[in-house]
C-alpha cells in the first residue's frame, strides 16, 4: 500500500535541508521535477519516481494536523511538507521516512507517522525499480486501467490533498473513474465524499470478512475487468441484482452525535465589485456565532478566512470553475465546500456545509430562519435545504451506514418565488404555512419541515412540496 509521510516544521525547509533529505537514497540517486517544479522526485535508474515530494505548504489554520492526521503539530503557522512513496516498493517507503525524518530534524519539527523518525541513515536502493509509466507518471495514481485510476492510501483521514485533487482532474480529463482503496480503519473527509463522482468511481474498503466493499453503499466488491465492481449474487436478475452488503458496513451504533447539513445556491450578477463567500460566512455566523477559520483550494486548509482573497483566486481562474474547502475552529467542527462557476445567469456559488454536535450539545434549529432571512435579503439566495442526520461530530465519514438525513427546512429565493404562477408558492400541501422572508412585495419563502432523525417521513413532506412547486 502506498505510504504518505509528512514533515511538520515550525521553520520553512530551506534548500539545504531539502537537499539533505533528497540524499536519503545516496548521492547517486536520480532527482527529477514534475508539476512545473512543484513536485520533486527521487527516481530509479530508469528515471521512474520512487518518492514524490510536494512543495512545502504554510499552514496558518489551527487544528488541521489534528483533524487530518490525528497528530499534534507546531503552533500555527507551520510548514507541511508531504512525500509519497511508490506502491509496493519497501525501499521507497524507507526513503520517504528518511526524507521526512531528516527534514524534521533540521527544521526543528516532527514527522507523521511517528515511525518515520526512527532512522536518518542512507537507504540502500541500488537496483530497485518501479512500475512503468503511465501509472508512475502521476504521483497519486497507483494502478491505471482503461476504465479507472486506482489510488491506494493509508492515512487516518483521506483528505482532498493536492495529490488527490490532481488525480481527480487527471481522471476527469481521461474520462476514467477514480477508485480510492483504504484499510478498514480509515475515514473520508467530507470534502472527498462530496467530490467523488458516481460509477465507476468508488471508495474501496479492505475488509477481513468480505475482502473489499464500497465504503459509501456497502456493496461487496471484487476486482474484475480492470476495476473494482460489485459481486454478482447467484440468484441475481437484470431487474434485481441482489448485490450483497458487507456485514462491517451495517455495524452502526447511534452515539447521539448529530450533523446539521446545509446545501445552498446563490446567483450573483457578474460584477467586478462582487465579493464571494459572503453567503457562507453569513450562515456560519448565524449558526455558530463566529466566522469560518480557514480556507484553501485543497486540504489541509492553509489560509485564514478571507472572502476577498477567495474572490481574487476565483476571478483569476475564471471562466474556469473554482473549488474551495472552508473549515471552522476545532471547538465547533465545521466544514464546507464551495464551487464557483460562471453561467448565463451570472456567477453561481454552490455551498455544501456541515456542523458537528455531540450528544449533549444543542443543534441551533431556532437560528435557521434568521440565517435564511440574511441569505435571502443580502446574498441573492436561490434555494437552500437544511437536514439533520445521525453522524459523527468530527465530520469524518466512516465506512459504515449512518443513514440519511431528514429535512428541517427548505428555502426558495425571492426570484424563484416570483417566477411561480399564481399563488403556488404560498398554497402548499404541508401542515405549516411558509414564513415570509424579506420585503412583502418580493419575498423569499421558508418552508418548515418536521425534521426528526428517528422518522424519515419528513422526506415524504419534502417530496410533496417539491412536486407541488413544480406543478406536478
GROMACS .gro file of C-alpha atoms in nm:
model
  472
    1UNK     CA    1   0.000   0.000   0.000
    2UNK     CA    2   0.124   0.349  -0.085
    3UNK     CA    3   0.275   0.536   0.210
    4UNK     CA    4   0.239   0.908   0.269
    5UNK     CA    5   0.489   1.072   0.502
    6UNK     CA    6   0.461   1.432   0.625
    7UNK     CA    7   0.710   1.663   0.795
    8UNK     CA    8   0.553   1.931   1.019
    9UNK     CA    9   0.808   2.202   1.095
   10UNK     CA   10   0.794   2.549   1.254
   11UNK     CA   11   1.051   2.676   1.004
   12UNK     CA   12   1.030   2.664   0.626
   13UNK     CA   13   1.259   2.386   0.497
   14UNK     CA   14   1.548   2.571   0.332
   15UNK     CA   15   1.714   2.438   0.013
   16UNK     CA   16   2.000   2.276   0.210
   17UNK     CA   17   1.755   2.087   0.435
   18UNK     CA   18   1.565   1.962   0.130
   19UNK     CA   19   1.890   1.859  -0.035
   20UNK     CA   20   1.997   1.663   0.272
   21UNK     CA   21   1.658   1.491   0.269
   22UNK     CA   22   1.688   1.412  -0.102
   23UNK     CA   23   2.024   1.244  -0.037
   24UNK     CA   24   1.845   0.981   0.176
   25UNK     CA   25   1.896   0.740  -0.114
   26UNK     CA   26   2.263   0.824  -0.152
   27UNK     CA   27   2.439   1.083  -0.372
   28UNK     CA   28   2.386   0.884  -0.693
   29UNK     CA   29   2.006   0.875  -0.671
   30UNK     CA   30   1.836   1.048  -0.964
   31UNK     CA   31   1.631   1.360  -0.892
   32UNK     CA   32   1.361   1.490  -1.125
   33UNK     CA   33   1.090   1.756  -1.115
   34UNK     CA   34   0.722   1.746  -1.214
   35UNK     CA   35   0.416   1.969  -1.191
   36UNK     CA   36   0.607   2.271  -1.327
   37UNK     CA   37   0.861   2.234  -1.046
   38UNK     CA   38   0.605   2.194  -0.764
   39UNK     CA   39   0.694   1.825  -0.716
   40UNK     CA   40   1.047   1.685  -0.671
   41UNK     CA   41   1.102   1.314  -0.728
   42UNK     CA   42   1.366   1.059  -0.626
   43UNK     CA   43   1.386   0.818  -0.919
   44UNK     CA   44   1.519   0.475  -1.006
   45UNK     CA   45   1.785   0.417  -1.270
   46UNK     CA   46   1.521   0.437  -1.545
   47UNK     CA   47   1.402   0.779  -1.424
   48UNK     CA   48   1.077   0.648  -1.273
   49UNK     CA   49   0.978   0.801  -0.936
   50UNK     CA   50   1.038   0.614  -0.610
   51UNK     CA   51   0.933   0.909  -0.390
   52UNK     CA   52   0.745   1.224  -0.491
   53UNK     CA   53   0.779   1.531  -0.269
   54UNK     CA   54   0.530   1.819  -0.276
   55UNK     CA   55   0.639   2.179  -0.228
   56UNK     CA   56   0.605   2.286   0.140
   57UNK     CA   57   0.272   2.441   0.244
   58UNK     CA   58   0.246   2.717   0.504
   59UNK     CA   59  -0.047   2.621   0.728
   60UNK     CA   60  -0.199   2.920   0.909
   61UNK     CA   61  -0.518   2.746   1.025
   62UNK     CA   62  -0.525   2.583   1.373
   63UNK     CA   63  -0.640   2.223   1.411
   64UNK     CA   64  -0.573   2.095   1.058
   65UNK     CA   65  -0.298   1.847   1.153
   66UNK     CA   66  -0.516   1.715   1.436
   67UNK     CA   67  -0.821   1.687   1.207
   68UNK     CA   68  -0.647   1.512   0.918
   69UNK     CA   69  -0.363   1.322   1.085
   70UNK     CA   70  -0.471   1.283   1.448
   71UNK     CA   71  -0.130   1.426   1.526
   72UNK     CA   72  -0.007   1.726   1.721
   73UNK     CA   73   0.172   1.993   1.520
   74UNK     CA   74   0.382   2.301   1.594
   75UNK     CA   75   0.181   2.616   1.673
   76UNK     CA   76   0.050   2.794   1.364
   77UNK     CA   77   0.192   2.899   1.134
   78UNK     CA   78   0.387   2.584   1.048
   79UNK     CA   79   0.512   2.415   0.731
   80UNK     CA   80   0.358   2.094   0.592
   81UNK     CA   81   0.589   1.902   0.355
   82UNK     CA   82   0.444   1.583   0.210
   83UNK     CA   83   0.622   1.288   0.049
   84UNK     CA   84   0.453   0.996  -0.125
   85UNK     CA   85   0.629   0.661  -0.168
   86UNK     CA   86   0.557   0.444  -0.470
   87UNK     CA   87   0.334   0.142  -0.412
   88UNK     CA   88   0.481  -0.197  -0.338
   89UNK     CA   89   0.846  -0.088  -0.306
   90UNK     CA   90   0.975  -0.124   0.051
   91UNK     CA   91   1.284   0.084  -0.024
   92UNK     CA   92   1.064   0.369  -0.147
   93UNK     CA   93   0.877   0.373   0.184
   94UNK     CA   94   1.204   0.386   0.377
   95UNK     CA   95   1.330   0.665   0.150
   96UNK     CA   96   1.018   0.870   0.226
   97UNK     CA   97   1.056   0.803   0.600
   98UNK     CA   98   1.418   0.911   0.598
   99UNK     CA   99   1.345   1.222   0.392
  100UNK     CA  100   1.078   1.337   0.641
  101UNK     CA  101   1.293   1.247   0.944
  102UNK     CA  102   1.590   1.446   0.814
  103UNK     CA  103   1.370   1.743   0.729
  104UNK     CA  104   1.207   1.738   1.074
  105UNK     CA  105   1.543   1.712   1.247
  106UNK     CA  106   1.695   2.004   1.054
  107UNK     CA  107   1.390   2.233   1.069
  108UNK     CA  108   1.301   2.153   1.430
  109UNK     CA  109   0.969   1.976   1.384
  110UNK     CA  110   0.804   1.633   1.384
  111UNK     CA  111   0.709   1.375   1.124
  112UNK     CA  112   0.391   1.177   1.063
  113UNK     CA  113   0.352   0.886   1.106
  114UNK     CA  114   0.575   0.860   1.416
  115UNK     CA  115   0.763   0.562   1.272
  116UNK     CA  116   0.916   0.798   1.014
  117UNK     CA  117   1.161   0.946   1.266
  118UNK     CA  118   1.331   0.618   1.355
  119UNK     CA  119   1.622   0.648   1.113
  120UNK     CA  120   1.802   0.919   0.921
  121UNK     CA  121   2.060   0.688   0.759
  122UNK     CA  122   2.108   0.636   0.386
  123UNK     CA  123   1.865   0.379   0.243
  124UNK     CA  124   2.022   0.114   0.023
  125UNK     CA  125   1.820   0.120  -0.302
  126UNK     CA  126   2.061   0.009  -0.572
  127UNK     CA  127   1.890  -0.192  -0.842
  128UNK     CA  128   1.542  -0.102  -0.721
  129UNK     CA  129   1.292  -0.030  -1.000
  130UNK     CA  130   0.927   0.066  -1.002
  131UNK     CA  131   0.618   0.044  -1.218
  132UNK     CA  132   0.647   0.186  -1.570
  133UNK     CA  133   0.457   0.491  -1.687
  134UNK     CA  134   0.180   0.595  -1.718
  135UNK     CA  135   0.091   0.484  -1.362
  136UNK     CA  136   0.416   0.614  -1.216
  137UNK     CA  137   0.386   0.943  -1.405
  138UNK     CA  138   0.103   1.060  -1.179
  139UNK     CA  139   0.228   1.055  -0.816
  140UNK     CA  140  -0.119   0.995  -0.671
  141UNK     CA  141  -0.214   0.706  -0.902
  142UNK     CA  142  -0.102   0.351  -0.818
  143UNK     CA  143  -0.285   0.143  -1.080
  144UNK     CA  144  -0.414   0.262  -1.416
  145UNK     CA  145  -0.651   0.069  -1.644
  146UNK     CA  146  -0.860   0.173  -1.942
  147UNK     CA  147  -1.157   0.220  -1.705
  148UNK     CA  148  -1.027   0.358  -1.374
  149UNK     CA  149  -0.732   0.506  -1.192
  150UNK     CA  150  -0.675   0.342  -0.853
  151UNK     CA  151  -0.529   0.537  -0.560
  152UNK     CA  152  -0.418   0.324  -0.262
  153UNK     CA  153  -0.390   0.528   0.060
  154UNK     CA  154  -0.319   0.453   0.425
  155UNK     CA  155  -0.399   0.766   0.629
  156UNK     CA  156  -0.636   0.827   0.923
  157UNK     CA  157  -0.845   1.059   0.705
  158UNK     CA  158  -0.843   1.060   0.325
  159UNK     CA  159  -0.841   1.433   0.256
  160UNK     CA  160  -0.869   1.636  -0.063
  161UNK     CA  161  -0.493   1.690  -0.078
  162UNK     CA  162  -0.313   1.847  -0.371
  163UNK     CA  163  -0.215   1.492  -0.478
  164UNK     CA  164  -0.575   1.375  -0.481
  165UNK     CA  165  -0.700   1.693  -0.649
  166UNK     CA  166  -0.453   1.628  -0.932
  167UNK     CA  167  -0.580   1.272  -0.961
  168UNK     CA  168  -0.942   1.393  -0.982
  169UNK     CA  169  -0.854   1.632  -1.262
  170UNK     CA  170  -0.647   1.372  -1.448
  171UNK     CA  171  -0.918   1.105  -1.449
  172UNK     CA  172  -1.185   1.357  -1.549
  173UNK     CA  173  -0.974   1.465  -1.847
  174UNK     CA  174  -0.915   1.099  -1.941
  175UNK     CA  175  -1.284   1.008  -1.888
  176UNK     CA  176  -1.195   0.741  -1.633
  177UNK     CA  177  -1.331   0.666  -1.288
  178UNK     CA  178  -1.132   0.712  -0.966
  179UNK     CA  179  -1.125   0.432  -0.708
  180UNK     CA  180  -0.970   0.506  -0.367
  181UNK     CA  181  -0.858   0.196  -0.174
  182UNK     CA  182  -0.809   0.221   0.203
  183UNK     CA  183  -0.779  -0.002   0.511
  184UNK     CA  184  -1.084  -0.061   0.728
  185UNK     CA  185  -0.996   0.196   0.994
  186UNK     CA  186  -0.973   0.491   0.756
  187UNK     CA  187  -1.236   0.764   0.719
  188UNK     CA  188  -1.304   1.014   0.438
  189UNK     CA  189  -1.305   1.388   0.465
  190UNK     CA  190  -1.649   1.521   0.376
  191UNK     CA  191  -1.473   1.720   0.103
  192UNK     CA  192  -1.369   1.394  -0.068
  193UNK     CA  193  -1.709   1.231  -0.018
  194UNK     CA  194  -1.890   1.525  -0.174
  195UNK     CA  195  -1.650   1.537  -0.470
  196UNK     CA  196  -1.617   1.167  -0.553
  197UNK     CA  197  -1.836   1.111  -0.862
  198UNK     CA  198  -2.061   0.813  -0.931
  199UNK     CA  199  -1.990   0.489  -1.115
  200UNK     CA  200  -1.726   0.365  -1.176
  201UNK     CA  201  -1.564   0.584  -0.907
  202UNK     CA  202  -1.571   0.427  -0.560
  203UNK     CA  203  -1.431   0.428  -0.209
  204UNK     CA  204  -1.298   0.071  -0.177
  205UNK     CA  205  -1.250  -0.052   0.180
  206UNK     CA  206  -1.039  -0.357   0.266
  207UNK     CA  207  -1.226  -0.598   0.492
  208UNK     CA  208  -1.117  -0.917   0.671
  209UNK     CA  209  -1.451  -1.092   0.615
  210UNK     CA  210  -1.557  -0.979   0.269
  211UNK     CA  211  -1.230  -0.884   0.100
  212UNK     CA  212  -1.344  -0.545  -0.027
  213UNK     CA  213  -1.660  -0.337  -0.009
  214UNK     CA  214  -1.785   0.005  -0.114
  215UNK     CA  215  -1.749   0.247   0.177
  216UNK     CA  216  -2.048   0.454   0.064
  217UNK     CA  217  -2.300   0.182  -0.027
  218UNK     CA  218  -2.168  -0.130   0.149
  219UNK     CA  219  -2.173  -0.337  -0.173
  220UNK     CA  220  -1.922  -0.625  -0.163
  221UNK     CA  221  -1.663  -0.569  -0.437
  222UNK     CA  222  -1.427  -0.779  -0.646
  223UNK     CA  223  -1.150  -0.677  -0.886
  224UNK     CA  224  -1.287  -0.773  -1.227
  225UNK     CA  225  -1.241  -0.648  -1.583
  226UNK     CA  226  -0.997  -0.376  -1.483
  227UNK     CA  227  -1.179  -0.222  -1.186
  228UNK     CA  228  -1.350  -0.292  -0.853
  229UNK     CA  229  -1.713  -0.384  -0.921
  230UNK     CA  230  -1.997  -0.535  -0.713
  231UNK     CA  231  -2.007  -0.910  -0.664
  232UNK     CA  232  -2.295  -1.068  -0.853
  233UNK     CA  233  -2.527  -1.287  -0.649
  234UNK     CA  234  -2.605  -1.634  -0.792
  235UNK     CA  235  -2.978  -1.558  -0.798
  236UNK     CA  236  -2.939  -1.208  -0.946
  237UNK     CA  237  -3.159  -1.090  -1.230
  238UNK     CA  238  -3.137  -0.785  -1.452
  239UNK     CA  239  -3.415  -0.615  -1.252
  240UNK     CA  240  -3.286  -0.724  -0.908
  241UNK     CA  241  -2.907  -0.772  -0.892
  242UNK     CA  242  -2.917  -0.886  -0.524
  243UNK     CA  243  -2.582  -0.722  -0.454
  244UNK     CA  244  -2.458  -0.850  -0.115
  245UNK     CA  245  -2.385  -0.585   0.151
  246UNK     CA  246  -2.080  -0.621   0.377
  247UNK     CA  247  -2.153  -0.702   0.740
  248UNK     CA  248  -1.895  -0.443   0.853
  249UNK     CA  249  -2.085  -0.169   0.673
  250UNK     CA  250  -2.403  -0.250   0.867
  251UNK     CA  251  -2.241  -0.228   1.212
  252UNK     CA  252  -2.378   0.113   1.309
  253UNK     CA  253  -2.412   0.236   1.667
  254UNK     CA  254  -2.608   0.553   1.744
  255UNK     CA  255  -2.388   0.756   1.980
  256UNK     CA  256  -2.623   1.052   1.989
  257UNK     CA  257  -2.390   1.264   1.774
  258UNK     CA  258  -2.555   1.471   1.500
  259UNK     CA  259  -2.465   1.680   1.200
  260UNK     CA  260  -2.652   1.983   1.071
  261UNK     CA  261  -2.612   1.983   0.692
  262UNK     CA  262  -2.686   2.284   0.472
  263UNK     CA  263  -2.679   2.299   0.092
  264UNK     CA  264  -2.742   2.633  -0.074
  265UNK     CA  265  -2.707   2.806  -0.407
  266UNK     CA  266  -2.669   3.177  -0.477
  267UNK     CA  267  -2.657   3.360  -0.811
  268UNK     CA  268  -2.488   3.700  -0.845
  269UNK     CA  269  -2.459   3.938  -1.140
  270UNK     CA  270  -2.111   3.922  -1.290
  271UNK     CA  271  -1.968   4.243  -1.146
  272UNK     CA  272  -1.611   4.343  -1.069
  273UNK     CA  273  -1.726   4.461  -0.723
  274UNK     CA  274  -1.864   4.116  -0.632
  275UNK     CA  275  -1.718   3.952  -0.320
  276UNK     CA  276  -1.770   3.575  -0.299
  277UNK     CA  277  -1.805   3.376   0.022
  278UNK     CA  278  -2.042   3.621   0.186
  279UNK     CA  279  -2.336   3.380   0.192
  280UNK     CA  280  -2.123   3.108   0.351
  281UNK     CA  281  -1.988   3.345   0.616
  282UNK     CA  282  -2.338   3.477   0.692
  283UNK     CA  283  -2.490   3.135   0.758
  284UNK     CA  284  -2.177   3.029   0.951
  285UNK     CA  285  -2.208   3.330   1.182
  286UNK     CA  286  -2.581   3.279   1.238
  287UNK     CA  287  -2.540   2.910   1.328
  288UNK     CA  288  -2.218   2.926   1.533
  289UNK     CA  289  -2.172   3.289   1.637
  290UNK     CA  290  -1.835   3.312   1.463
  291UNK     CA  291  -1.696   3.319   1.107
  292UNK     CA  292  -1.505   3.035   0.942
  293UNK     CA  293  -1.141   3.000   1.047
  294UNK     CA  294  -0.963   2.895   0.728
  295UNK     CA  295  -0.989   2.807   0.360
  296UNK     CA  296  -0.787   2.671   0.071
  297UNK     CA  297  -0.807   2.503  -0.267
  298UNK     CA  298  -0.707   2.168  -0.110
  299UNK     CA  299  -0.672   2.006   0.233
  300UNK     CA  300  -0.520   2.097   0.469
  301UNK     CA  301  -0.682   2.440   0.458
  302UNK     CA  302  -0.382   2.671   0.482
  303UNK     CA  303  -0.513   3.030   0.475
  304UNK     CA  304  -0.701   3.238   0.733
  305UNK     CA  305  -1.058   3.305   0.625
  306UNK     CA  306  -1.079   3.592   0.376
  307UNK     CA  307  -1.367   3.635   0.129
  308UNK     CA  308  -1.160   3.892  -0.058
  309UNK     CA  309  -0.868   3.655  -0.124
  310UNK     CA  310  -1.106   3.372  -0.214
  311UNK     CA  311  -1.272   3.605  -0.467
  312UNK     CA  312  -0.936   3.700  -0.616
  313UNK     CA  313  -0.846   3.335  -0.674
  314UNK     CA  314  -1.186   3.256  -0.832
  315UNK     CA  315  -1.166   3.559  -1.062
  316UNK     CA  316  -0.812   3.467  -1.165
  317UNK     CA  317  -0.932   3.121  -1.268
  318UNK     CA  318  -1.245   3.244  -1.448
  319UNK     CA  319  -1.407   3.143  -1.676
  320UNK     CA  320  -1.291   2.803  -1.546
  321UNK     CA  321  -1.481   2.691  -1.232
  322UNK     CA  322  -1.319   2.702  -0.887
  323UNK     CA  323  -1.345   2.467  -0.589
  324UNK     CA  324  -1.259   2.559  -0.229
  325UNK     CA  325  -1.269   2.398   0.115
  326UNK     CA  326  -1.357   2.605   0.423
  327UNK     CA  327  -1.309   2.493   0.786
  328UNK     CA  328  -1.414   2.605   1.133
  329UNK     CA  329  -1.246   2.606   1.471
  330UNK     CA  330  -1.161   2.277   1.649
  331UNK     CA  331  -1.414   2.369   1.922
  332UNK     CA  332  -1.705   2.377   1.673
  333UNK     CA  333  -1.632   2.134   1.390
  334UNK     CA  334  -1.748   2.279   1.061
  335UNK     CA  335  -1.652   2.205   0.701
  336UNK     CA  336  -1.781   2.342   0.373
  337UNK     CA  337  -1.702   2.302   0.006
  338UNK     CA  338  -1.769   2.590  -0.232
  339UNK     CA  339  -1.799   2.563  -0.610
  340UNK     CA  340  -1.791   2.884  -0.811
  341UNK     CA  341  -1.878   2.892  -1.180
  342UNK     CA  342  -1.983   3.135  -1.450
  343UNK     CA  343  -2.320   3.072  -1.614
  344UNK     CA  344  -2.561   3.267  -1.831
  345UNK     CA  345  -2.736   3.379  -1.511
  346UNK     CA  346  -2.415   3.524  -1.364
  347UNK     CA  347  -2.175   3.391  -1.101
  348UNK     CA  348  -2.311   3.089  -0.913
  349UNK     CA  349  -2.193   2.965  -0.573
  350UNK     CA  350  -2.285   2.612  -0.465
  351UNK     CA  351  -2.215   2.554  -0.096
  352UNK     CA  352  -2.225   2.223   0.092
  353UNK     CA  353  -2.182   2.281   0.465
  354UNK     CA  354  -2.197   2.068   0.780
  355UNK     CA  355  -2.152   2.129   1.154
  356UNK     CA  356  -2.099   1.853   1.411
  357UNK     CA  357  -2.267   1.826   1.753
  358UNK     CA  358  -2.213   1.589   2.044
  359UNK     CA  359  -2.490   1.401   2.221
  360UNK     CA  360  -2.503   1.670   2.492
  361UNK     CA  361  -2.492   1.969   2.253
  362UNK     CA  362  -2.795   2.157   2.123
  363UNK     CA  363  -2.847   2.184   1.747
  364UNK     CA  364  -2.938   2.551   1.673
  365UNK     CA  365  -3.270   2.496   1.496
  366UNK     CA  366  -3.404   2.833   1.612
  367UNK     CA  367  -3.127   3.011   1.419
  368UNK     CA  368  -3.229   2.863   1.082
  369UNK     CA  369  -3.500   3.121   0.994
  370UNK     CA  370  -3.260   3.406   1.080
  371UNK     CA  371  -2.988   3.257   0.862
  372UNK     CA  372  -3.235   3.215   0.576
  373UNK     CA  373  -3.351   3.577   0.615
  374UNK     CA  374  -2.994   3.707   0.584
  375UNK     CA  375  -2.923   3.491   0.280
  376UNK     CA  376  -3.247   3.585   0.107
  377UNK     CA  377  -3.218   3.960   0.164
  378UNK     CA  378  -2.844   4.020   0.127
  379UNK     CA  379  -2.690   3.738  -0.076
  380UNK     CA  380  -2.931   3.659  -0.363
  381UNK     CA  381  -3.023   3.314  -0.232
  382UNK     CA  382  -3.175   3.086  -0.494
  383UNK     CA  383  -3.252   2.784  -0.276
  384UNK     CA  384  -3.143   2.615   0.048
  385UNK     CA  385  -3.207   2.276   0.206
  386UNK     CA  386  -3.126   2.203   0.572
  387UNK     CA  387  -3.101   1.847   0.707
  388UNK     CA  388  -3.028   1.683   1.041
  389UNK     CA  389  -2.856   1.346   1.037
  390UNK     CA  390  -2.711   1.087   1.271
  391UNK     CA  391  -2.340   1.121   1.203
  392UNK     CA  392  -2.007   1.189   1.369
  393UNK     CA  393  -1.935   1.517   1.544
  394UNK     CA  394  -1.587   1.537   1.389
  395UNK     CA  395  -1.748   1.529   1.039
  396UNK     CA  396  -1.529   1.237   0.926
  397UNK     CA  397  -1.711   0.986   0.703
  398UNK     CA  398  -1.672   0.625   0.825
  399UNK     CA  399  -1.719   0.317   0.602
  400UNK     CA  400  -2.043   0.243   0.787
  401UNK     CA  401  -2.411   0.305   0.728
  402UNK     CA  402  -2.506   0.627   0.903
  403UNK     CA  403  -2.849   0.668   0.747
  404UNK     CA  404  -2.988   0.958   0.550
  405UNK     CA  405  -3.056   1.297   0.699
  406UNK     CA  406  -3.406   1.428   0.749
  407UNK     CA  407  -3.510   1.771   0.617
  408UNK     CA  408  -3.558   2.053   0.866
  409UNK     CA  409  -3.634   2.333   0.622
  410UNK     CA  410  -3.641   2.432   0.257
  411UNK     CA  411  -3.600   2.791   0.137
  412UNK     CA  412  -3.694   2.930  -0.203
  413UNK     CA  413  -3.533   3.257  -0.309
  414UNK     CA  414  -3.731   3.570  -0.396
  415UNK     CA  415  -3.674   3.545  -0.772
  416UNK     CA  416  -3.781   3.181  -0.774
  417UNK     CA  417  -4.098   3.259  -0.572
  418UNK     CA  418  -4.181   3.547  -0.808
  419UNK     CA  419  -4.137   3.321  -1.114
  420UNK     CA  420  -4.400   3.069  -0.997
  421UNK     CA  421  -4.750   3.122  -1.139
  422UNK     CA  422  -5.045   3.240  -0.928
  423UNK     CA  423  -5.003   3.174  -0.555
  424UNK     CA  424  -4.848   2.829  -0.591
  425UNK     CA  425  -4.552   2.911  -0.367
  426UNK     CA  426  -4.790   3.003  -0.080
  427UNK     CA  427  -5.054   2.735  -0.132
  428UNK     CA  428  -4.863   2.423  -0.018
  429UNK     CA  429  -4.969   2.071   0.085
  430UNK     CA  430  -4.778   2.097   0.414
  431UNK     CA  431  -4.943   2.141   0.756
  432UNK     CA  432  -4.740   2.455   0.830
  433UNK     CA  433  -4.757   2.764   0.613
  434UNK     CA  434  -4.430   2.908   0.479
  435UNK     CA  435  -4.262   3.202   0.651
  436UNK     CA  436  -4.214   3.525   0.457
  437UNK     CA  437  -3.854   3.644   0.430
  438UNK     CA  438  -3.761   3.992   0.313
  439UNK     CA  439  -3.982   4.263   0.160
  440UNK     CA  440  -4.354   4.200   0.124
  441UNK     CA  441  -4.354   4.298  -0.242
  442UNK     CA  442  -4.096   4.033  -0.339
  443UNK     CA  443  -4.041   3.786  -0.052
  444UNK     CA  444  -3.847   3.463  -0.028
  445UNK     CA  445  -4.024   3.175   0.147
  446UNK     CA  446  -3.907   2.948   0.430
  447UNK     CA  447  -4.084   2.610   0.446
  448UNK     CA  448  -4.050   2.442   0.791
  449UNK     CA  449  -4.032   2.063   0.782
  450UNK     CA  450  -4.075   1.828   1.081
  451UNK     CA  451  -3.715   1.706   1.089
  452UNK     CA  452  -3.670   1.412   1.326
  453UNK     CA  453  -3.370   1.180   1.281
  454UNK     CA  454  -3.577   0.885   1.402
  455UNK     CA  455  -3.857   0.949   1.148
  456UNK     CA  456  -3.787   0.956   0.775
  457UNK     CA  457  -4.141   1.068   0.687
  458UNK     CA  458  -4.004   1.423   0.657
  459UNK     CA  459  -3.875   1.323   0.315
  460UNK     CA  460  -4.232   1.248   0.206
  461UNK     CA  461  -4.331   1.602   0.305
  462UNK     CA  462  -4.033   1.746   0.118
  463UNK     CA  463  -4.107   1.543  -0.195
  464UNK     CA  464  -4.472   1.653  -0.189
  465UNK     CA  465  -4.358   2.015  -0.156
  466UNK     CA  466  -4.118   1.989  -0.449
  467UNK     CA  467  -4.378   1.820  -0.671
  468UNK     CA  468  -4.627   2.093  -0.581
  469UNK     CA  469  -4.382   2.374  -0.660
  470UNK     CA  470  -4.304   2.214  -0.997
  471UNK     CA  471  -4.675   2.192  -1.074
  472UNK     CA  472  -4.682   1.813  -1.077
   0.00000   0.00000   0.00000
